[in-house]
mmCIF file with all atom_site columns, C-alpha atoms in Angstrom:
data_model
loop_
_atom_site.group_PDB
_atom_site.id
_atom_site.type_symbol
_atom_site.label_atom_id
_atom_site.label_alt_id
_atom_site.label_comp_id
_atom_site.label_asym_id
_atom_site.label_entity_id
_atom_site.label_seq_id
_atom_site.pdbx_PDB_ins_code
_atom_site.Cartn_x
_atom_site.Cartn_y
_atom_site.Cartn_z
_atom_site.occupancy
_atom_site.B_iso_or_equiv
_atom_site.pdbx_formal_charge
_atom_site.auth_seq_id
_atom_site.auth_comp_id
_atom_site.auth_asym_id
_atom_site.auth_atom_id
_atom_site.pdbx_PDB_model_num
ATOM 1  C CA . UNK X 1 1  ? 161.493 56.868 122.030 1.00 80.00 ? 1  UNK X CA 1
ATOM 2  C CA . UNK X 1 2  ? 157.860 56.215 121.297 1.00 87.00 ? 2  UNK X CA 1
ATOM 3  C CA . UNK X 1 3  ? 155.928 53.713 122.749 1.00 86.00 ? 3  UNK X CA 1
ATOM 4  C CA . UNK X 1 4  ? 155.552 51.516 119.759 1.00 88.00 ? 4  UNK X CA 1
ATOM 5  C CA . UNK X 1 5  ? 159.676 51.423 119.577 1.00 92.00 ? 5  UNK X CA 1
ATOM 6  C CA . UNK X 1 6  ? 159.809 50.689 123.194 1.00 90.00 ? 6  UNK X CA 1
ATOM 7  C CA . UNK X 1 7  ? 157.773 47.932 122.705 1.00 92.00 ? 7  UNK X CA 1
ATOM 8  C CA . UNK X 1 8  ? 159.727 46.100 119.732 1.00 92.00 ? 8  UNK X CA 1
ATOM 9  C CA . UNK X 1 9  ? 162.586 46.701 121.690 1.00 94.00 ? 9  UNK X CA 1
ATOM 10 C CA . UNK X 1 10 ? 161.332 44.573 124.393 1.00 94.00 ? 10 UNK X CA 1
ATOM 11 C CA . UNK X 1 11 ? 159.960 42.222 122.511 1.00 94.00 ? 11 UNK X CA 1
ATOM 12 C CA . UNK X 1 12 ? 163.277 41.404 120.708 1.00 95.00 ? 12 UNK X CA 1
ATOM 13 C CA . UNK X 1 13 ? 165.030 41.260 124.231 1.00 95.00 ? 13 UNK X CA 1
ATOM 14 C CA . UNK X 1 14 ? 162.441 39.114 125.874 1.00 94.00 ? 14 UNK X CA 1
ATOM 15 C CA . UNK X 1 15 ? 163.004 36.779 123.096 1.00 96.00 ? 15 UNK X CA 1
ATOM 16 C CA . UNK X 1 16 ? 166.328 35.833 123.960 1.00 96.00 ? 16 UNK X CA 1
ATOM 17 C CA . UNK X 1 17 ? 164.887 35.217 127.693 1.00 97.00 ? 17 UNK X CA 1
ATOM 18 C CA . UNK X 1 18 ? 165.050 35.747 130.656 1.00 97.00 ? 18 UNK X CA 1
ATOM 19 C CA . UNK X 1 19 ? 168.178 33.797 132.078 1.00 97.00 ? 19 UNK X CA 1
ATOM 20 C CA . UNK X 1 20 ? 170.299 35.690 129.008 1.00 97.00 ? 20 UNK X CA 1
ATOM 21 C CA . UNK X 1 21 ? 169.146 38.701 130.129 1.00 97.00 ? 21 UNK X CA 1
ATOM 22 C CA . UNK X 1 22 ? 169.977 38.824 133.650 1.00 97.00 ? 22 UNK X CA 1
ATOM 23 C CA . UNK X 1 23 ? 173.328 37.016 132.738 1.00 97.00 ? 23 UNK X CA 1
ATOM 24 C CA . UNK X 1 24 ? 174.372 39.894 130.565 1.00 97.00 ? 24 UNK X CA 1
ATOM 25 C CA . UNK X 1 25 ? 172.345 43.060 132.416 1.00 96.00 ? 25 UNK X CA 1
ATOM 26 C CA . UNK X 1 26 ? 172.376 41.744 135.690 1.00 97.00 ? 26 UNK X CA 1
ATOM 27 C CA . UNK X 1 27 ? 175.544 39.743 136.605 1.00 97.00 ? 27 UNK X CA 1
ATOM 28 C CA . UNK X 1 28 ? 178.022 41.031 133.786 1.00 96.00 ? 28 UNK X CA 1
ATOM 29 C CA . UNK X 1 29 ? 176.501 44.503 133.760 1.00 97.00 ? 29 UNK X CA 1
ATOM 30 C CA . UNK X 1 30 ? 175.940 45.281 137.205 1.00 97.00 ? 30 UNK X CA 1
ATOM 31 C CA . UNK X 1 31 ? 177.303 42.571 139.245 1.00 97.00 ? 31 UNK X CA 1
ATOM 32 C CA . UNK X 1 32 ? 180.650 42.769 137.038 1.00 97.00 ? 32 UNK X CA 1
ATOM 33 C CA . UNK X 1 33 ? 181.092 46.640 137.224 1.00 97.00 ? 33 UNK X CA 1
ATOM 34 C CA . UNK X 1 34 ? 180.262 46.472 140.998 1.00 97.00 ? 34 UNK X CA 1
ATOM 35 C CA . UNK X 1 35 ? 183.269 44.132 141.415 1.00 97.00 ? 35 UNK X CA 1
ATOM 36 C CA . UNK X 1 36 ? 185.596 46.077 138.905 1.00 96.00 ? 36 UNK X CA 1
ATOM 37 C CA . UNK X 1 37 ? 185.001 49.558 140.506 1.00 96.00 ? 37 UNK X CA 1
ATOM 38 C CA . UNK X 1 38 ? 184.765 47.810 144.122 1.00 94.00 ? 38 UNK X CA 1
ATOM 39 C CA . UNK X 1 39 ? 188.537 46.551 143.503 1.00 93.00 ? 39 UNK X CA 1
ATOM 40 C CA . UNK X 1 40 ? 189.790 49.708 142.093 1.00 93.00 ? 40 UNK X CA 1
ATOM 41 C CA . UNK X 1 41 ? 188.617 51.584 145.432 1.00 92.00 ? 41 UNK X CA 1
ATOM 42 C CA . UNK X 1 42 ? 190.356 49.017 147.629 1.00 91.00 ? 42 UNK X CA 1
ATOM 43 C CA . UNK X 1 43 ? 193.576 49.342 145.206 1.00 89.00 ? 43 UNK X CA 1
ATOM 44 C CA . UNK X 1 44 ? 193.661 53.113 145.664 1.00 90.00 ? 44 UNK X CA 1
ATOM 45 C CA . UNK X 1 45 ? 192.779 52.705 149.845 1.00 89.00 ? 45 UNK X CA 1
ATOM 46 C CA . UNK X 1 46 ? 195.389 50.260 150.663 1.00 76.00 ? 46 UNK X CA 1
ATOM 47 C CA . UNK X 1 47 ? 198.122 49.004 149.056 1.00 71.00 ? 47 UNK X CA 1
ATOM 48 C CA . UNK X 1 48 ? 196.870 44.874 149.224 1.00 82.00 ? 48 UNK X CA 1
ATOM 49 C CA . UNK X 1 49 ? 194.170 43.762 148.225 1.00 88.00 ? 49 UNK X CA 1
ATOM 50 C CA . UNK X 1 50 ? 193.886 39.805 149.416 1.00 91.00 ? 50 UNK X CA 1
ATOM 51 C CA . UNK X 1 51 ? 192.268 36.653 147.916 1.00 94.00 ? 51 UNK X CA 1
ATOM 52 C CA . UNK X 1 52 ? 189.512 36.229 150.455 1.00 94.00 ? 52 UNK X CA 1
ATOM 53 C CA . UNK X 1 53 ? 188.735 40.685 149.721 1.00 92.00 ? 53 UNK X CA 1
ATOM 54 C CA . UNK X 1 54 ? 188.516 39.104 145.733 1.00 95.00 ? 54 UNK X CA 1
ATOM 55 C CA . UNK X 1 55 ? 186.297 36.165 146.634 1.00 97.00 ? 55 UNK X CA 1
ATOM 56 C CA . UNK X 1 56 ? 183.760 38.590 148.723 1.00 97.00 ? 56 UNK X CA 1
ATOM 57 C CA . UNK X 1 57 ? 183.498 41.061 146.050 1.00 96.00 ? 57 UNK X CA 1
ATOM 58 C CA . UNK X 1 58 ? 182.980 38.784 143.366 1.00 97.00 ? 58 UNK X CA 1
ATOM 59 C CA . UNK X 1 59 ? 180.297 36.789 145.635 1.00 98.00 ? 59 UNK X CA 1
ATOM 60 C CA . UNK X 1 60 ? 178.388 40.116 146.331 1.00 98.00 ? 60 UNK X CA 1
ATOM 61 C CA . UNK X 1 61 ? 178.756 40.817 142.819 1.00 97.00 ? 61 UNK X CA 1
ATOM 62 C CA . UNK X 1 62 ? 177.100 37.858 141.665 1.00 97.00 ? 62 UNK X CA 1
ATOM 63 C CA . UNK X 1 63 ? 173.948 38.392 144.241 1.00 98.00 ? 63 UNK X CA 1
ATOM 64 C CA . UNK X 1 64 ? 173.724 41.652 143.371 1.00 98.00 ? 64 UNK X CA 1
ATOM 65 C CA . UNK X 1 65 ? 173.470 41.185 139.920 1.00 98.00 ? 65 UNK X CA 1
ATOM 66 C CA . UNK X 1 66 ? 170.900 38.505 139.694 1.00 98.00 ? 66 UNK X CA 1
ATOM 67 C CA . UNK X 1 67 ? 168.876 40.326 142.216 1.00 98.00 ? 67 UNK X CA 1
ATOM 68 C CA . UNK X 1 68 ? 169.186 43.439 139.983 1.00 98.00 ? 68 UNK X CA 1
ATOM 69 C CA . UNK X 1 69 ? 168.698 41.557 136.618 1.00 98.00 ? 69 UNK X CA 1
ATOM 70 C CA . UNK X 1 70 ? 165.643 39.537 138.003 1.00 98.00 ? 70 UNK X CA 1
ATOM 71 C CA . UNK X 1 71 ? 164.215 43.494 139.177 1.00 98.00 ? 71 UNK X CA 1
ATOM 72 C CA . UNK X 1 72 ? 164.624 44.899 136.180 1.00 97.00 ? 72 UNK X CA 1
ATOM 73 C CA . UNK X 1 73 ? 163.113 42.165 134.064 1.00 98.00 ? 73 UNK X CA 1
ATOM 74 C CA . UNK X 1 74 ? 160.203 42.281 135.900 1.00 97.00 ? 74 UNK X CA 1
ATOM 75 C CA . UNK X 1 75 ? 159.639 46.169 135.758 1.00 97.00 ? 75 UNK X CA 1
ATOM 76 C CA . UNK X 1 76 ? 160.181 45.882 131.890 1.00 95.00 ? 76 UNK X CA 1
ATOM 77 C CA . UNK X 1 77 ? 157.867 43.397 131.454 1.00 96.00 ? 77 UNK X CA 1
ATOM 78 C CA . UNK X 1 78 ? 154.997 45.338 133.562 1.00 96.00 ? 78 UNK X CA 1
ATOM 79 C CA . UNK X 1 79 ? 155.780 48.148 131.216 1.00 93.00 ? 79 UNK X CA 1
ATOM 80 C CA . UNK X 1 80 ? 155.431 46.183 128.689 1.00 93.00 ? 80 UNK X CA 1
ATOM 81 C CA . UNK X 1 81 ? 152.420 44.613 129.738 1.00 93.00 ? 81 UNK X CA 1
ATOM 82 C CA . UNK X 1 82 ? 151.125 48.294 130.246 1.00 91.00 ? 82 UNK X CA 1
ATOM 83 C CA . UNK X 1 83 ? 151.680 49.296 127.006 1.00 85.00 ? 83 UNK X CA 1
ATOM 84 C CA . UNK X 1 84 ? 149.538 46.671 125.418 1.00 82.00 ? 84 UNK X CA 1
#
């Protein structure tokens, strides 16, 4: 992708903001497959998985995301702030 596409790609994501954008990269994307893949594990380790296992998951899921969707809107807006 060249660095002119890269850039109106950004700039039609940045547009929806940054709270949408972590919401849907950070805590449904990563936070949300973390907590999916997290319970499938414990489903195939042991044969219960309880309420309070749930709650955890879906808590560090949640942090996890936001951290990770805060991250990586930051390091796309440097490069984007690099390529201009």
């Amino acid at each position: 992708m060249t660095d002119d596409r890269k850039k109106a790609k950004w700039e039609k994501t940045r547009q929806a903001g940054k709270g949408k954008y972590i919401a849907l990269y950070g805590l449904l994307g990563f936070g949300g497959v973390f907590v999916l893949v997290s319970l499938l594990f414990q489903a195939f380790r042991e044969d219960s998985i309880t309420f309070d296992y749930v709650v955890q998951r879906i808590v560090i899921g949640l942090i996890a995301g936001a951290l990770y969707g805060w991250v990586s809107w930051r390091s796309n807006e440097k490069r984007y702030h690099d390529l201009t």
